[in-house]
mmCIF file of C-alpha atoms and ligand atoms in Angstrom:
data_model
loop_
_atom_site.group_PDB
_atom_site.id
_atom_site.type_symbol
_atom_site.label_atom_id
_atom_site.label_comp_id
_atom_site.label_asym_id
_atom_site.label_seq_id
_atom_site.Cartn_x
_atom_site.Cartn_y
_atom_site.Cartn_z
ATOM 1 C CA UNK A 1096 -16.069 29.590 51.772
ATOM 2 C CA UNK A 1097 -19.312 32.135 53.240
ATOM 3 C CA UNK A 1098 -21.433 30.109 49.678
ATOM 4 C CA UNK A 1099 -19.643 27.211 51.114
ATOM 5 C CA UNK A 1100 -22.619 24.412 52.415
ATOM 6 C CA UNK A 1101 -22.230 22.586 55.744
ATOM 7 C CA UNK A 1102 -23.539 19.588 53.546
ATOM 8 C CA UNK A 1103 -20.895 20.455 51.181
ATOM 9 C CA UNK A 1104 -17.907 19.957 53.151
ATOM 10 C CA UNK A 1105 -19.702 17.316 54.752
ATOM 11 C CA UNK A 1106 -19.540 15.560 51.422
ATOM 12 C CA UNK A 1107 -15.238 16.673 50.711
ATOM 13 C CA UNK A 1108 -14.230 15.561 54.131
ATOM 14 C CA UNK A 1109 -15.955 11.808 53.876
ATOM 15 C CA UNK A 1110 -14.106 12.080 50.408
ATOM 16 C CA UNK A 1111 -11.111 13.247 51.595
ATOM 17 C CA UNK A 1112 -11.231 10.375 54.122
ATOM 18 C CA UNK A 1113 -11.982 6.715 51.672
ATOM 19 C CA UNK A 1114 -9.954 8.490 49.005
ATOM 20 C CA UNK A 1115 -13.224 7.770 46.921
ATOM 21 C CA UNK A 1116 -16.379 9.507 45.768
ATOM 22 C CA UNK A 1117 -18.361 6.555 45.353
ATOM 23 C CA UNK A 1118 -16.926 5.290 49.170
ATOM 24 C CA UNK A 1119 -18.438 8.661 50.557
ATOM 25 C CA UNK A 1120 -21.806 8.830 48.139
ATOM 26 C CA UNK A 1121 -22.422 4.315 50.347
ATOM 27 C CA UNK A 1122 -21.591 6.443 54.374
ATOM 28 C CA UNK A 1123 -23.848 9.252 53.370
ATOM 29 C CA UNK A 1124 -26.383 7.616 50.943
ATOM 30 C CA UNK A 1125 -25.974 9.576 48.408
ATOM 31 C CA UNK A 1126 -25.832 9.012 44.623
ATOM 32 C CA UNK A 1127 -22.138 9.427 43.122
ATOM 33 C CA UNK A 1128 -23.168 11.627 41.109
ATOM 34 C CA UNK A 1129 -24.101 14.446 43.700
ATOM 35 C CA UNK A 1130 -21.384 13.766 45.979
ATOM 36 C CA UNK A 1131 -19.025 14.977 42.533
ATOM 37 C CA UNK A 1132 -22.089 17.696 42.314
ATOM 38 C CA UNK A 1133 -21.148 18.891 45.889
ATOM 39 C CA UNK A 1134 -17.328 18.447 45.081
ATOM 40 C CA UNK A 1135 -17.381 20.933 42.539
ATOM 41 C CA UNK A 1136 -19.809 23.467 43.401
ATOM 42 C CA UNK A 1137 -16.700 23.458 46.268
ATOM 43 C CA UNK A 1138 -14.368 23.548 44.344
ATOM 44 C CA UNK A 1139 -15.155 26.306 42.752
ATOM 45 C CA UNK A 1140 -16.734 27.999 45.581
ATOM 46 C CA UNK A 1141 -12.835 27.611 47.156
ATOM 47 C CA UNK A 1142 -11.438 27.938 43.300
ATOM 48 C CA UNK A 1143 -8.129 25.777 43.457
ATOM 49 C CA UNK A 1144 -8.764 22.030 42.392
ATOM 50 C CA UNK A 1145 -9.494 19.970 46.017
ATOM 51 C CA UNK A 1146 -8.665 16.553 44.565
ATOM 52 C CA UNK A 1147 -6.501 15.596 41.653
ATOM 53 C CA UNK A 1148 -6.751 11.684 39.873
ATOM 54 C CA UNK A 1149 -3.155 9.884 38.927
ATOM 55 C CA UNK A 1150 -3.835 6.709 36.895
ATOM 56 C CA UNK A 1151 -6.551 5.247 39.093
ATOM 57 C CA UNK A 1152 -6.143 6.358 42.680
ATOM 58 C CA UNK A 1153 -7.654 10.079 43.829
ATOM 59 C CA UNK A 1154 -4.941 11.957 45.882
ATOM 60 C CA UNK A 1155 -5.754 15.412 47.738
ATOM 61 C CA UNK A 1156 -4.509 19.015 46.788
ATOM 62 C CA UNK A 1157 -2.831 20.579 48.983
ATOM 63 C CA UNK A 1158 -5.919 23.201 48.671
ATOM 64 C CA UNK A 1159 -7.316 20.378 49.850
ATOM 65 C CA UNK A 1160 -5.330 19.434 52.100
ATOM 66 C CA UNK A 1161 -5.824 22.339 53.804
ATOM 67 C CA UNK A 1162 -9.945 22.035 53.543
ATOM 68 C CA UNK A 1163 -9.453 18.082 55.071
ATOM 69 C CA UNK A 1164 -8.180 19.744 58.239
ATOM 70 C CA UNK A 1165 -10.342 22.574 58.740
ATOM 71 C CA UNK A 1166 -13.622 20.385 58.101
ATOM 72 C CA UNK A 1167 -11.910 17.853 60.953
ATOM 73 C CA UNK A 1168 -11.967 21.200 63.497
ATOM 74 C CA UNK A 1169 -15.090 22.127 62.324
ATOM 75 C CA UNK A 1170 -16.432 19.199 62.133
ATOM 76 C CA UNK A 1171 -14.882 18.760 65.734
ATOM 77 C CA UNK A 1172 -15.957 21.343 67.354
ATOM 78 C CA UNK A 1173 -19.777 21.371 66.364
ATOM 79 C CA UNK A 1174 -19.402 18.369 67.810
ATOM 80 C CA UNK A 1175 -18.042 19.235 71.383
ATOM 81 C CA UNK A 1176 -20.889 22.204 70.367
ATOM 82 C CA UNK A 1177 -23.816 19.679 70.286
ATOM 83 C CA UNK A 1178 -22.296 17.737 73.737
ATOM 84 C CA UNK A 1179 -22.300 20.662 75.649
ATOM 85 C CA UNK A 1180 -25.639 21.758 74.857
ATOM 86 C CA UNK A 1181 -27.185 18.304 75.577
ATOM 87 C CA UNK A 1182 -25.218 18.505 78.933
ATOM 88 C CA UNK A 1183 -28.016 22.166 79.567
ATOM 89 C CA UNK A 1184 -30.120 19.896 78.663
ATOM 90 C CA UNK A 1185 -29.682 17.831 81.424
ATOM 91 C CA UNK A 1186 -28.602 14.713 79.267
ATOM 92 C CA UNK A 1187 -24.773 13.054 78.249
ATOM 93 C CA UNK A 1188 -24.532 12.315 75.317
ATOM 94 C CA UNK A 1189 -22.376 12.333 72.386
ATOM 95 C CA UNK A 1190 -19.678 10.604 71.395
ATOM 96 C CA UNK A 1191 -16.534 9.029 73.002
ATOM 97 C CA UNK A 1192 -13.235 7.901 71.507
ATOM 98 C CA UNK A 1193 -11.303 5.902 73.129
ATOM 99 C CA UNK A 1194 -7.566 3.777 72.136
ATOM 100 C CA UNK A 1195 -6.366 1.938 74.656
ATOM 101 C CA UNK A 1196 -3.271 -0.444 74.771
ATOM 102 C CA UNK A 1197 -3.756 -4.220 73.911
ATOM 103 C CA UNK A 1198 -2.754 -5.647 77.668
ATOM 104 C CA UNK A 1199 -6.159 -3.346 78.104
ATOM 105 C CA UNK A 1200 -8.696 -4.608 76.398
ATOM 106 C CA UNK A 1201 -9.153 -6.502 78.777
ATOM 107 C CA UNK A 1202 -10.177 -4.429 81.644
ATOM 108 C CA UNK A 1203 -11.903 -1.847 79.952
ATOM 109 C CA UNK A 1204 -14.423 -3.113 78.301
ATOM 110 C CA UNK A 1205 -15.565 -3.673 82.090
ATOM 111 C CA UNK A 1206 -15.507 -0.634 82.894
ATOM 112 C CA UNK A 1207 -17.840 0.652 80.337
ATOM 113 C CA UNK A 1208 -20.634 -1.952 80.855
ATOM 114 C CA UNK A 1209 -21.720 0.381 84.091
ATOM 115 C CA UNK A 1210 -20.284 3.541 82.174
ATOM 116 C CA UNK A 1211 -22.318 2.682 79.819
ATOM 117 C CA UNK A 1212 -25.588 1.498 81.379
ATOM 118 C CA UNK A 1213 -25.620 4.949 83.586
ATOM 119 C CA UNK A 1214 -25.391 6.850 80.304
ATOM 120 C CA UNK A 1215 -27.352 5.265 77.743
ATOM 121 C CA UNK A 1216 -26.910 8.560 75.292
ATOM 122 C CA UNK A 1217 -22.877 8.589 74.806
ATOM 123 C CA UNK A 1218 -22.004 6.056 71.871
ATOM 124 C CA UNK A 1219 -18.728 4.322 72.270
ATOM 125 C CA UNK A 1220 -15.260 3.808 69.851
ATOM 126 C CA UNK A 1221 -12.666 1.924 71.137
ATOM 127 C CA UNK A 1222 -9.522 1.291 69.266
ATOM 128 C CA UNK A 1223 -7.008 -1.016 70.664
ATOM 129 C CA UNK A 1224 -3.209 -0.945 69.699
ATOM 130 C CA UNK A 1225 -0.364 -1.267 70.561
ATOM 131 C CA UNK A 1226 2.525 1.350 72.527
ATOM 132 C CA UNK A 1227 3.980 2.742 69.753
ATOM 133 C CA UNK A 1228 0.778 3.569 67.576
ATOM 134 C CA UNK A 1229 -1.268 5.074 70.398
ATOM 135 C CA UNK A 1230 1.065 7.282 70.830
ATOM 136 C CA UNK A 1231 1.232 7.927 66.591
ATOM 137 C CA UNK A 1232 -3.229 8.941 67.450
ATOM 138 C CA UNK A 1233 -2.153 10.767 70.541
ATOM 139 C CA UNK A 1234 0.595 12.808 68.228
ATOM 140 C CA UNK A 1235 -2.243 12.943 65.208
ATOM 141 C CA UNK A 1236 -4.965 14.269 67.872
ATOM 142 C CA UNK A 1237 -7.321 10.935 67.031
ATOM 143 C CA UNK A 1238 -9.336 10.185 69.721
ATOM 144 C CA UNK A 1239 -10.820 11.525 73.000
ATOM 145 C CA UNK A 1240 -8.757 10.185 75.353
ATOM 146 C CA UNK A 1241 -6.178 7.508 75.675
ATOM 147 C CA UNK A 1242 -5.280 4.610 77.719
ATOM 148 C CA UNK A 1243 -1.101 2.636 78.760
ATOM 149 C CA UNK A 1244 1.342 1.832 81.317
ATOM 150 C CA UNK A 1245 4.210 4.122 79.903
ATOM 151 C CA UNK A 1246 2.478 7.812 79.432
ATOM 152 C CA UNK A 1247 5.370 9.521 76.924
ATOM 153 C CA UNK A 1248 8.112 11.806 78.212
ATOM 154 C CA UNK A 1249 8.601 13.754 75.439
ATOM 155 C CA UNK A 1250 4.638 15.172 75.120
ATOM 156 C CA UNK A 1251 3.239 17.939 76.805
ATOM 157 C CA UNK A 1252 0.068 16.067 78.150
ATOM 158 C CA UNK A 1253 -2.228 15.108 80.893
ATOM 159 C CA UNK A 1254 -1.632 12.148 82.950
ATOM 160 C CA UNK A 1255 -3.477 10.133 86.068
ATOM 161 C CA UNK A 1256 -2.769 6.431 86.594
ATOM 162 C CA UNK A 1257 -5.439 4.760 87.779
ATOM 163 C CA UNK A 1258 -5.343 0.619 87.651
ATOM 164 C CA UNK A 1259 -1.991 -1.192 88.615
ATOM 165 C CA UNK A 1260 -1.345 -3.734 85.429
ATOM 166 C CA UNK A 1261 1.196 -5.827 86.297
ATOM 167 C CA UNK A 1262 3.323 -8.051 84.449
ATOM 168 C CA UNK A 1263 4.224 -11.757 84.868
ATOM 169 C CA UNK A 1264 6.257 -14.154 83.517
ATOM 170 C CA UNK A 1265 3.805 -16.998 82.663
ATOM 171 C CA UNK A 1266 4.481 -21.303 81.213
ATOM 172 C CA UNK A 1267 2.964 -23.572 80.343
ATOM 173 C CA UNK A 1268 0.699 -25.197 83.260
ATOM 174 C CA UNK A 1269 3.236 -28.537 82.913
ATOM 175 C CA UNK A 1270 6.675 -26.697 82.716
ATOM 176 C CA UNK A 1271 9.021 -27.994 84.578
ATOM 177 C CA UNK A 1272 9.180 -24.339 86.466
ATOM 178 C CA UNK A 1273 6.060 -24.823 87.566
ATOM 179 C CA UNK A 1274 6.919 -26.023 90.787
ATOM 180 C CA UNK A 1275 10.133 -24.293 91.608
ATOM 181 C CA UNK A 1276 9.255 -20.947 93.543
ATOM 182 C CA UNK A 1277 12.264 -17.819 94.311
ATOM 183 C CA UNK A 1278 13.270 -18.478 90.231
ATOM 184 C CA UNK A 1279 16.550 -16.354 90.419
ATOM 185 C CA UNK A 1280 16.192 -14.045 87.209
ATOM 186 C CA UNK A 1281 19.072 -15.434 85.028
ATOM 187 C CA UNK A 1282 17.496 -19.435 84.986
ATOM 188 C CA UNK A 1283 15.044 -17.249 82.206
ATOM 189 C CA UNK A 1284 17.816 -17.284 80.245
ATOM 190 C CA UNK A 1285 17.960 -20.977 80.092
ATOM 191 C CA UNK A 1286 14.222 -20.861 78.198
ATOM 192 C CA UNK A 1287 13.548 -20.217 74.507
ATOM 193 C CA UNK A 1288 11.263 -16.674 75.427
ATOM 194 C CA UNK A 1289 8.384 -15.234 73.708
ATOM 195 C CA UNK A 1290 8.549 -11.491 72.704
ATOM 196 C CA UNK A 1291 5.540 -9.336 71.733
ATOM 197 C CA UNK A 1292 6.522 -6.752 68.534
ATOM 198 C CA UNK A 1293 9.221 -3.763 68.739
ATOM 199 C CA UNK A 1294 6.668 -1.399 69.015
ATOM 200 C CA UNK A 1295 5.193 -3.107 72.432
ATOM 201 C CA UNK A 1296 5.150 -0.483 75.394
ATOM 202 C CA UNK A 1297 5.115 -5.248 77.653
ATOM 203 C CA UNK A 1298 8.420 -6.202 75.080
ATOM 204 C CA UNK A 1299 10.236 -2.513 76.035
ATOM 205 C CA UNK A 1300 9.591 -3.411 80.033
ATOM 206 C CA UNK A 1301 10.885 -6.584 79.348
ATOM 207 C CA UNK A 1302 14.068 -5.554 77.385
ATOM 208 C CA UNK A 1303 14.898 -3.298 80.181
ATOM 209 C CA UNK A 1304 14.376 -5.273 82.935
ATOM 210 C CA UNK A 1305 16.742 -7.549 81.470
ATOM 211 C CA UNK A 1306 18.847 -5.267 80.188
ATOM 212 C CA UNK A 1307 18.934 -3.668 83.903
ATOM 213 C CA UNK A 1308 20.210 -7.595 84.714
ATOM 214 C CA UNK A 1309 22.602 -7.662 82.107
ATOM 215 C CA UNK A 1310 20.554 -11.222 80.985
ATOM 216 C CA UNK A 1311 20.703 -11.891 77.542
ATOM 217 C CA UNK A 1312 17.164 -13.788 76.912
ATOM 218 C CA UNK A 1313 17.200 -16.367 73.771
ATOM 219 C CA UNK A 1314 13.790 -14.795 71.441
ATOM 220 C CA UNK A 1315 12.290 -17.987 70.060
ATOM 221 C CA UNK A 1316 9.080 -16.443 68.385
ATOM 222 C CA UNK A 1317 8.282 -13.045 68.298
ATOM 223 C CA UNK A 1318 4.364 -12.389 68.434
ATOM 224 C CA UNK A 1319 1.784 -9.787 67.802
ATOM 225 C CA UNK A 1320 -0.911 -10.472 69.899
ATOM 226 C CA UNK A 1321 -0.953 -10.865 73.832
ATOM 227 C CA UNK A 1322 -3.568 -14.271 72.678
ATOM 228 C CA UNK A 1323 -1.550 -15.848 70.535
ATOM 229 C CA UNK A 1324 1.606 -15.430 72.762
ATOM 230 C CA UNK A 1325 -0.410 -17.112 75.166
ATOM 231 C CA UNK A 1326 -1.266 -20.048 72.294
ATOM 232 C CA UNK A 1327 2.231 -20.184 72.249
ATOM 233 C CA UNK A 1328 2.911 -20.525 75.654
ATOM 234 C CA UNK A 1329 0.105 -23.678 76.278
ATOM 235 C CA UNK A 1330 2.262 -25.128 73.524
ATOM 236 C CA UNK A 1331 5.014 -25.750 75.005
ATOM 237 C CA UNK A 1332 7.019 -23.207 72.608
ATOM 238 C CA UNK A 1333 8.320 -21.304 75.294
ATOM 239 C CA UNK A 1334 7.874 -18.427 77.821
ATOM 240 C CA UNK A 1335 6.907 -15.081 78.646
ATOM 241 C CA UNK A 1336 6.753 -11.597 79.942
ATOM 242 C CA UNK A 1337 2.944 -10.940 79.790
ATOM 243 C CA UNK A 1338 0.340 -8.223 82.122
ATOM 244 C CA UNK A 1339 -1.817 -10.633 84.655
ATOM 245 C CA UNK A 1340 -4.718 -9.118 83.367
ATOM 246 C CA UNK A 1341 -4.530 -11.335 79.630
ATOM 247 C CA UNK A 1342 -5.188 -13.947 81.731
ATOM 248 C CA UNK A 1343 -8.789 -12.507 82.625
ATOM 249 C CA UNK A 1344 -11.098 -15.001 81.590
ATOM 250 C CA UNK A 1345 -8.607 -18.671 81.872
ATOM 251 C CA UNK A 1346 -10.254 -19.751 84.267
ATOM 252 C CA UNK A 1347 -9.289 -22.544 87.054
ATOM 253 C CA UNK A 1348 -7.818 -25.097 84.526
ATOM 254 C CA UNK A 1349 -6.085 -22.214 82.237
ATOM 255 C CA UNK A 1350 -3.288 -23.833 79.951
ATOM 256 C CA UNK A 1351 -1.006 -21.406 81.577
ATOM 257 C CA UNK A 1352 0.704 -20.979 85.228
ATOM 258 C CA UNK A 1353 1.820 -17.975 86.886
ATOM 259 C CA UNK A 1354 6.065 -18.533 87.519
ATOM 260 C CA UNK A 1355 7.997 -17.683 91.024
ATOM 261 C CA UNK A 1356 10.602 -15.756 89.740
ATOM 262 C CA UNK A 1357 12.507 -12.979 91.824
ATOM 263 C CA UNK A 1358 11.410 -9.351 91.065
ATOM 264 C CA UNK A 1359 8.079 -10.390 89.089
ATOM 265 C CA UNK A 1360 5.763 -8.843 89.232
ATOM 266 C CA UNK A 1361 7.200 -6.033 87.316
ATOM 267 C CA UNK A 1362 4.447 -3.665 88.768
ATOM 268 C CA UNK A 1363 3.190 -0.872 85.990
ATOM 269 C CA UNK A 1364 -0.349 0.755 86.154
ATOM 270 C CA UNK A 1365 -2.266 1.836 83.407
ATOM 271 C CA UNK A 1366 -2.925 5.510 82.844
ATOM 272 C CA UNK A 1367 -5.447 7.559 81.056
ATOM 273 C CA UNK A 1368 -4.322 10.255 79.434
ATOM 274 C CA UNK A 1369 -4.574 13.147 76.561
ATOM 275 C CA UNK A 1370 -2.886 15.841 75.465
ATOM 276 C CA UNK A 1371 -2.446 18.927 78.241
ATOM 277 C CA UNK A 1372 -4.028 21.768 76.141
ATOM 278 C CA UNK A 1373 -7.639 19.538 75.007
ATOM 279 C CA UNK A 1374 -10.079 21.054 75.343
ATOM 280 C CA UNK A 1375 -12.612 17.389 76.853
ATOM 281 C CA UNK A 1376 -16.069 17.328 75.346
ATOM 282 C CA UNK A 1377 -18.775 16.973 78.148
ATOM 283 C CA UNK A 1378 -18.668 13.296 77.675
ATOM 284 C CA UNK A 1379 -15.042 12.510 78.084
ATOM 285 C CA UNK A 1380 -14.951 14.319 81.142
ATOM 286 C CA UNK A 1381 -17.226 12.334 81.999
ATOM 287 C CA UNK A 1382 -15.574 9.161 81.754
ATOM 288 C CA UNK A 1383 -12.378 10.216 83.266
ATOM 289 C CA UNK A 1384 -13.579 11.285 86.434
ATOM 290 C CA UNK A 1385 -15.561 8.547 86.746
ATOM 291 C CA UNK A 1386 -12.431 5.754 85.189
ATOM 292 C CA UNK A 1387 -10.406 7.801 88.360
ATOM 293 C CA UNK A 1388 -13.317 7.246 90.940
ATOM 294 C CA UNK A 1389 -15.370 4.217 90.025
ATOM 295 C CA UNK A 1390 -12.451 2.268 87.640
ATOM 296 C CA UNK A 1391 -10.089 0.537 90.478
ATOM 297 C CA UNK A 1392 -14.076 -0.664 92.657
ATOM 298 C CA UNK A 1393 -15.551 -1.839 89.326
ATOM 299 C CA UNK A 1394 -12.689 -3.417 87.733
ATOM 300 C CA UNK A 1395 -11.932 -5.436 91.074
ATOM 301 C CA UNK A 1396 -15.432 -6.304 91.765
ATOM 302 C CA UNK A 1397 -16.009 -8.017 87.858
ATOM 303 C CA UNK A 1398 -12.344 -8.630 86.380
ATOM 304 C CA UNK A 1399 -9.896 -9.064 88.689
ATOM 305 C CA UNK A 1400 -11.660 -11.171 91.225
ATOM 306 C CA UNK A 1401 -11.429 -13.824 87.815
ATOM 307 C CA UNK A 1402 -7.800 -13.878 87.423
ATOM 308 C CA UNK A 1403 -5.345 -16.141 89.599
ATOM 309 C CA UNK A 1404 -2.680 -14.064 91.962
ATOM 310 C CA UNK A 1405 1.463 -14.147 91.682
ATOM 311 C CA UNK A 1406 3.052 -16.476 94.180
ATOM 312 C CA UNK A 1407 4.154 -13.320 96.204
HETATM 313 P P1 LIG B 1984 1.302 -2.973 74.768
HETATM 314 O O1 LIG B 1984 1.110 -2.192 75.336
HETATM 315 O O2 LIG B 1984 0.521 -3.586 74.442
HETATM 316 O O3 LIG B 1984 1.960 -1.691 73.736
HETATM 317 O O4 LIG B 1984 2.822 -4.635 74.674
HETATM 318 C C1 LIG B 1984 0.394 -3.059 77.008
HETATM 319 C C2 LIG B 1984 1.324 -2.442 77.729
HETATM 320 O O5 LIG B 1984 2.088 -1.598 77.940
HETATM 321 O O6 LIG B 1984 1.123 -2.527 79.159
#
């Protein structure tokens, strides 16, 4: 492998990621014959085929999969090295890869604003997904840091809470329960309920509460996004339980209100986590510290003050 060049490995990594020489060529601003030639030379160096063509699709061979994993580790190390060197030069620069659960998308971009202004050399890639998909990304070590409300119990992780994330009961503003206070929890079983999709952490928290109280709710609709659920609530399709933060930017004229139900809000937190043994890059460490030291205050000054508070 000493004869293999970094350039060849870069070309191979892009082709493996896209399962296509054409798309690798597009990404790297190369011609397709150049990509084919680089991979041919690399294949010769390795001494085993790296790709196989089945029908019109391109697949990695076993040797190709091994090389692909090696390339990912290699490029990760190189980018860590670049960030460390930049840090030694007094600069914070590099990439920050974050994955957050859907409820955090209402707050995290507000926290990224001042962070990116302070560190203009840091580029951020933010993935928003549900709880289960976030755990898949964590297991595959795809990002630097993850933000979620229910840290996994069976994985070795480093985990710190940084902000509250309460769940509240929401209904249309003109809903008959809107004017009532201290609504008993079992009363909710009489209302059509709009539920998040399987795999959602919000759904799991709601289910646990109702299961613990042996209350059977009537799920009328299942929707895969908080925004779609809010539209369905406003459209009088039913009530739901969502993070209070989904009401950010709703304003005083919102068609959604928070019901005063006993046992609510369900108090939860957002946690910033990463695999326990993971060597955080300089950039990831900087964001980790920023979240813990300043996240709450900045969230309160920006987005949280816009949110109508739940009834006490
Ligand atoms: P979810 O997670 O998007 O999977 O519902 C949100 C949360 O747990 O706060």
